[in-house]
Amino acid sequence: NFSAHPIFFKNIIWQTVEHYYQAQKFGDSNLASEIRLADSPMQAKKIAHMNQEKYDIDNWQEVKEKVMFEALKAKFSQHPQLTKKLLGTKDRHIAEHTKNDHYWGDGCDGSGQNRLGELLMEVRKTLLTI
């Protein structure tokens, strides 16, 4: 999500998936614009985390995976080299291998939910039907 692969989504160019994902927490607010223009994906994430109390999406926990899936689908369908790379994984299991995140990642020992890996495998399936 931090890779330098811009996505064109909702008539806007986003520097990275992370910029898009973090901005969606704030609707059409000034914070969303600030996040979109952040110098780096890490800065976009920091701005969002520093303003958690201002989230404009009441059901964020319910929609965050849909938001991530749509951004990933845009990224992997808009960059042919990434499409090729993801399809090259064939039917192998994909994991976000990190001990820092037990929701998006696998917890480094398989104890995490690995939601990012699961979503990437769903995007891969989608790309096979295009």
mmCIF file of C-alpha atoms in Angstrom:
data_model
loop_
_atom_site.group_PDB
_atom_site.id
_atom_site.type_symbol
_atom_site.label_atom_id
_atom_site.label_comp_id
_atom_site.label_asym_id
_atom_site.label_seq_id
_atom_site.Cartn_x
_atom_site.Cartn_y
_atom_site.Cartn_z
ATOM 1 C CA ASN A 1 0.000 0.000 0.000
ATOM 2 C CA PHE A 2 2.991 2.251 0.410
ATOM 3 C CA SER A 3 4.464 1.473 -3.019
ATOM 4 C CA ALA A 4 4.786 4.382 -5.444
ATOM 5 C CA HIS A 5 1.967 3.269 -7.727
ATOM 6 C CA PRO A 6 -0.639 6.016 -8.057
ATOM 7 C CA ILE A 7 -4.259 5.060 -8.557
ATOM 8 C CA PHE A 8 -6.944 6.938 -10.433
ATOM 9 C CA PHE A 9 -10.083 6.430 -8.407
ATOM 10 C CA LYS A 10 -13.276 8.457 -8.015
ATOM 11 C CA ASN A 11 -11.946 10.961 -10.583
ATOM 12 C CA ILE A 12 -8.867 11.739 -8.471
ATOM 13 C CA ILE A 13 -5.265 10.620 -8.737
ATOM 14 C CA TRP A 14 -4.049 9.267 -5.412
ATOM 15 C CA GLN A 15 -0.291 8.936 -4.847
ATOM 16 C CA THR A 16 -0.675 5.526 -3.216
ATOM 17 C CA VAL A 17 -3.321 3.127 -1.975
ATOM 18 C CA GLU A 18 -2.443 4.277 1.549
ATOM 19 C CA HIS A 19 -3.241 7.912 0.714
ATOM 20 C CA TYR A 20 -6.640 6.877 -0.638
ATOM 21 C CA TYR A 21 -7.422 4.473 2.200
ATOM 22 C CA GLN A 22 -6.553 6.924 4.979
ATOM 23 C CA ALA A 23 -8.438 9.818 3.344
ATOM 24 C CA GLN A 24 -11.649 7.791 3.144
ATOM 25 C CA LYS A 25 -11.956 7.938 6.925
ATOM 26 C CA PHE A 26 -12.758 11.640 6.641
ATOM 27 C CA GLY A 27 -15.293 11.896 3.822
ATOM 28 C CA ASP A 28 -14.922 15.072 1.759
ATOM 29 C CA SER A 29 -13.364 17.125 4.547
ATOM 30 C CA ASN A 30 -10.265 19.304 4.565
ATOM 31 C CA LEU A 31 -8.467 16.489 6.374
ATOM 32 C CA ALA A 32 -9.141 14.155 3.443
ATOM 33 C CA SER A 33 -7.569 16.721 1.115
ATOM 34 C CA GLU A 34 -4.591 17.152 3.429
ATOM 35 C CA ILE A 35 -4.080 13.389 3.470
ATOM 36 C CA ARG A 36 -4.377 13.174 -0.320
ATOM 37 C CA LEU A 37 -1.612 15.767 -0.662
ATOM 38 C CA ALA A 38 0.660 14.319 2.040
ATOM 39 C CA ASP A 39 4.301 13.955 1.025
ATOM 40 C CA SER A 40 4.417 10.228 1.704
ATOM 41 C CA PRO A 41 2.127 7.321 2.540
ATOM 42 C CA MET A 42 3.554 7.277 6.069
ATOM 43 C CA GLN A 43 2.686 10.951 6.464
ATOM 44 C CA ALA A 44 -0.845 10.244 5.175
ATOM 45 C CA LYS A 45 -1.199 7.506 7.782
ATOM 46 C CA LYS A 46 0.166 9.743 10.556
ATOM 47 C CA ILE A 47 -2.274 12.540 9.724
ATOM 48 C CA ALA A 48 -5.180 10.083 9.845
ATOM 49 C CA HIS A 49 -4.046 8.547 13.133
ATOM 50 C CA MET A 50 -3.518 11.947 14.747
ATOM 51 C CA ASN A 51 -7.118 12.822 13.879
ATOM 52 C CA GLN A 52 -8.935 9.599 14.763
ATOM 53 C CA GLU A 53 -11.533 11.482 16.770
ATOM 54 C CA LYS A 54 -12.584 13.311 13.592
ATOM 55 C CA TYR A 55 -13.401 10.240 11.491
ATOM 56 C CA ASP A 56 -16.383 11.152 9.339
ATOM 57 C CA ILE A 57 -17.402 7.555 8.665
ATOM 58 C CA ASP A 58 -19.550 6.139 11.468
ATOM 59 C CA ASN A 59 -19.325 2.577 10.187
ATOM 60 C CA TRP A 60 -15.617 2.596 9.313
ATOM 61 C CA GLN A 61 -15.009 -0.822 10.871
ATOM 62 C CA GLU A 62 -17.721 -2.236 8.630
ATOM 63 C CA VAL A 63 -16.560 -0.624 5.367
ATOM 64 C CA LYS A 64 -12.770 -0.488 5.677
ATOM 65 C CA GLU A 65 -12.195 -3.795 3.902
ATOM 66 C CA LYS A 66 -14.417 -2.758 0.989
ATOM 67 C CA VAL A 67 -12.472 0.508 0.753
ATOM 68 C CA MET A 68 -9.181 -1.383 0.775
ATOM 69 C CA PHE A 69 -10.377 -3.951 -1.774
ATOM 70 C CA GLU A 70 -11.517 -1.282 -4.237
ATOM 71 C CA ALA A 71 -8.197 0.583 -3.903
ATOM 72 C CA LEU A 72 -6.177 -2.609 -4.360
ATOM 73 C CA LYS A 73 -8.267 -3.566 -7.373
ATOM 74 C CA ALA A 74 -7.581 -0.146 -8.900
ATOM 75 C CA LYS A 75 -3.858 -0.421 -8.203
ATOM 76 C CA PHE A 76 -3.414 -3.880 -9.643
ATOM 77 C CA SER A 77 -5.608 -3.273 -12.669
ATOM 78 C CA GLN A 78 -4.046 0.104 -13.545
ATOM 79 C CA HIS A 79 -0.411 -1.022 -13.435
ATOM 80 C CA PRO A 80 0.260 -3.863 -15.902
ATOM 81 C CA GLN A 81 3.548 -4.818 -14.242
ATOM 82 C CA LEU A 82 1.706 -5.292 -10.941
ATOM 83 C CA THR A 83 -1.083 -7.229 -12.632
ATOM 84 C CA LYS A 84 1.543 -9.582 -14.050
ATOM 85 C CA LYS A 85 3.274 -9.924 -10.699
ATOM 86 C CA LEU A 86 0.066 -10.689 -8.789
ATOM 87 C CA LEU A 87 -1.166 -13.152 -11.415
ATOM 88 C CA GLY A 88 2.282 -14.744 -11.297
ATOM 89 C CA THR A 89 1.553 -15.899 -7.766
ATOM 90 C CA LYS A 90 -0.956 -18.304 -9.379
ATOM 91 C CA ASP A 91 -2.994 -19.922 -6.597
ATOM 92 C CA ARG A 92 -0.391 -19.510 -3.857
ATOM 93 C CA HIS A 93 -1.316 -18.168 -0.445
ATOM 94 C CA ILE A 94 -0.448 -14.484 0.027
ATOM 95 C CA ALA A 95 0.343 -13.107 3.463
ATOM 96 C CA GLU A 96 1.215 -9.712 4.851
ATOM 97 C CA HIS A 97 4.025 -11.115 6.978
ATOM 98 C CA THR A 98 4.398 -8.723 9.902
ATOM 99 C CA LYS A 99 4.398 -8.886 13.671
ATOM 100 C CA ASN A 100 3.163 -5.283 13.868
ATOM 101 C CA ASP A 101 -0.359 -5.905 12.616
ATOM 102 C CA HIS A 102 -2.608 -8.789 13.576
ATOM 103 C CA TYR A 103 -5.551 -7.506 11.553
ATOM 104 C CA TRP A 104 -4.089 -6.740 8.114
ATOM 105 C CA GLY A 105 -1.081 -9.002 8.685
ATOM 106 C CA ASP A 106 -0.407 -12.561 9.771
ATOM 107 C CA GLY A 107 1.205 -11.590 13.083
ATOM 108 C CA CYS A 108 4.453 -13.121 11.769
ATOM 109 C CA ASP A 109 3.466 -16.478 13.248
ATOM 110 C CA GLY A 110 0.113 -17.087 11.579
ATOM 111 C CA SER A 111 -1.893 -15.791 14.547
ATOM 112 C CA GLY A 112 -3.045 -12.676 12.669
ATOM 113 C CA GLN A 113 -6.098 -12.367 10.437
ATOM 114 C CA ASN A 114 -4.038 -11.534 7.326
ATOM 115 C CA ARG A 115 -6.874 -9.481 5.837
ATOM 116 C CA LEU A 116 -4.522 -7.738 3.376
ATOM 117 C CA GLY A 117 -3.301 -11.062 2.041
ATOM 118 C CA GLU A 118 -6.865 -12.327 1.769
ATOM 119 C CA LEU A 119 -7.922 -9.203 -0.128
ATOM 120 C CA LEU A 120 -4.964 -9.516 -2.498
ATOM 121 C CA MET A 121 -6.032 -13.082 -3.269
ATOM 122 C CA GLU A 122 -9.551 -11.765 -3.999
ATOM 123 C CA VAL A 123 -8.110 -9.102 -6.305
ATOM 124 C CA ARG A 124 -6.127 -11.832 -8.059
ATOM 125 C CA LYS A 125 -9.369 -13.758 -8.681
ATOM 126 C CA THR A 126 -10.972 -10.597 -10.041
ATOM 127 C CA LEU A 127 -8.066 -9.971 -12.409
ATOM 128 C CA LEU A 128 -8.415 -13.498 -13.808
ATOM 129 C CA THR A 129 -11.941 -12.673 -14.961
ATOM 130 C CA ILE A 130 -11.012 -9.429 -16.741
#
